[in-house]
Amino acid sequence: MRKLASRLLLAAAAAVASNLAVAQPLTQSFDDISTLAGAGWVFVNNSSSAGTTGWFQENTAVFPSQGGVSYVAANLNGATFGGNISNWLITPQLANLQNGEALTFFTRTEVGAPAADRLEVRLSLAGPSSNVGATDASVGDFTRLLLTVNPALTVGGYPTTWTLFTVSLSGLPAGPGTGRIAFRHFVPNTSTNADSIGIDTLNLTAPSADLSISNAPSSGTITGGTNVTYTLVAANGGPSQADSVTVTYNLPSPLSFVSCLATNGGVCGGSGSNRTVTYGSIASAASSTITMVAALPCSAAHGSVISGTANVASAITSDPVSSNDSATAVFAVNGALPASAVTAPGAVGTLSPARTASVPSHPGSTYAWTITNGTITAGQGTSGITFTAGVVGTLTLGVTETSSAGCASAPGSATVNVLAPGSAMLLYPLTPCRLLDTRNAAGPLGAPSLAPSGSPDRAFVVTGVCGIPSDARAVSVNVTVTNVQAGGALLLYRGDGSPTTASTVSFRPGVTRANNAQTQLALDGSGTFRVRNSSAGTLDLIVDVNGFYR
């Protein structure tokens, strides 16, 4: 039957709202509603005209509580008989209201209730306001209707067992808001409507979103003087939208920031090495790709390892899984340009020209060479040079490589021993060429035949012939004797030197003989060698050159 004045009156209408802001989540069992006003709850009875009850602590003899020792209730006595009920139970001020928050509560009426009841759940975003207007029809600042239980006001339409209702906040402006949620017992004409309802076990839980971040460098090895590109993916695994999301990346030393680009509304910011990407929100199951570019200086140590960590967090939405909120990227440094290894001869002769030295060549690099005790004659700026040696002692070559990125290498060097004149000469091959033939009076080096022993040794100037340069120090030749009149030996020796007892080729009468030989040229620059015939007869000499030394 309908309960009248026998119901317990606990609260008065139009209680003053508290300014206390309550952090989420909000939990209320309604076991002792005498504590509600002190916690910021507000009771307002706008019924027309107001009856003898507002919201009150129900006697569980009417129906048992859902989970505790009691519950909060409202009944037809909220208005006078025949009046309209508009009885409000308003939560404390709620901070950080946001889309995705879930409000849950249980409600019911008594079994066999003979009249219809109705309950509205409303939201105000007006901060601490508890303004619901002044009439039974007004709602004041509580203009957002979140839920209606038994909206058609039908008898039997209100649950007669404790039933869980869930309201998910949505459509709220971006960013956190503050306000209150209200329960309104809203029933017209108590002469035919309204019995008794209860509310129990209320929870307001903040939305949660499983944010995650991945972080990968463009390569596992980065060369000094180039850029590393980090690819970050900030993702929301849900179930709720994540609001006020920030990705932070404190670029590790010695990197310096170059650029940042983010998809899905990400805004790059920060300064120096402390970079951020911010989002108003990231929807559930959505993600954003961030491309972060940083410069690795030339000075980065070869073989060093650089590790950088990215983090993602929401300032509002809780994240139930923290293990995937950070990710670390690691790469090794390939030294920009280590000292170049110089390839050069170990020894050269005094004033030896056209010697070469080189280092490995890299596209776009330039090479600055230095030399002591010598002269660079060609190749400065390239990976290979030609040089002329100085005097007896030590010659030092140095080279510094500068890459296309402007990175300079450590200096590379090589030491070359400079030996006495005529020593450590280098062979330059020639196409075999007839250098002289005493049988050929018309040739540049020809008749007459060589005179017998006792005659002056004959000198031949060979530089300028068959491609032998003026700075040649010796020649490689094939020596042939023919038309031999008496047995003996032939000796070729330096034009400004003295003959030895050695022989270049030995022979006997009537036999043509040949031998390969290396013959030093005069040190005085005349480009000559001399020939001595130790036999008692004349002979003809043929010399073919196949290379020269210098």
Tab-separated table of C-alpha atoms in Angstrom, residues 15-43 89-95 128 130 179-181 202:
chain	number	residue	atom	x	y	z
A	15	ALA	CA	19.662	23.007	1.974
A	16	VAL	CA	22.578	25.354	1.357
A	17	ALA	CA	25.161	24.028	-1.139
A	18	SER	CA	28.685	23.409	0.043
A	19	ASN	CA	31.642	24.820	-1.894
A	20	LEU	CA	33.747	21.742	-1.226
A	21	ALA	CA	35.104	20.221	-4.439
A	22	VAL	CA	35.405	16.458	-4.341
A	23	ALA	CA	37.988	14.560	-6.358
A	24	GLN	CA	36.941	11.547	-8.378
A	25	PRO	CA	35.987	8.842	-7.919
A	26	LEU	CA	32.845	9.484	-5.896
A	27	THR	CA	31.478	6.583	-3.858
A	28	GLN	CA	28.411	6.685	-1.609
A	29	SER	CA	26.638	3.818	0.158
A	30	PHE	CA	23.934	6.013	1.760
A	31	ASP	CA	24.200	4.013	4.999
A	32	ASP	CA	24.149	7.239	7.049
A	33	ILE	CA	22.789	10.198	5.142
A	34	SER	CA	23.251	12.507	8.117
A	35	THR	CA	26.846	12.878	6.906
A	36	LEU	CA	25.916	13.967	3.375
A	37	ALA	CA	25.424	17.686	3.972
A	38	GLY	CA	28.817	17.961	5.617
A	39	ALA	CA	30.347	16.214	2.604
A	40	GLY	CA	28.835	18.744	0.205
A	41	TRP	CA	25.603	17.014	-0.791
A	42	VAL	CA	22.572	19.273	-1.246
A	43	PHE	CA	18.867	18.521	-0.684
A	89	LEU	CA	19.358	15.046	-4.234
A	90	ILE	CA	22.532	16.761	-5.508
A	91	THR	CA	26.108	15.466	-5.288
A	92	PRO	CA	29.014	17.550	-4.025
A	93	GLN	CA	30.861	19.674	-6.552
A	94	LEU	CA	32.774	17.310	-8.859
A	95	ALA	CA	36.138	18.288	-10.264
A	128	PRO	CA	29.625	24.712	-7.397
A	130	SER	CA	23.197	23.836	-6.916
A	179	GLY	CA	29.819	20.684	-11.731
A	180	ARG	CA	27.304	18.457	-9.974
A	181	ILE	CA	25.050	15.500	-10.724
A	202	LEU	CA	26.452	5.026	-5.995
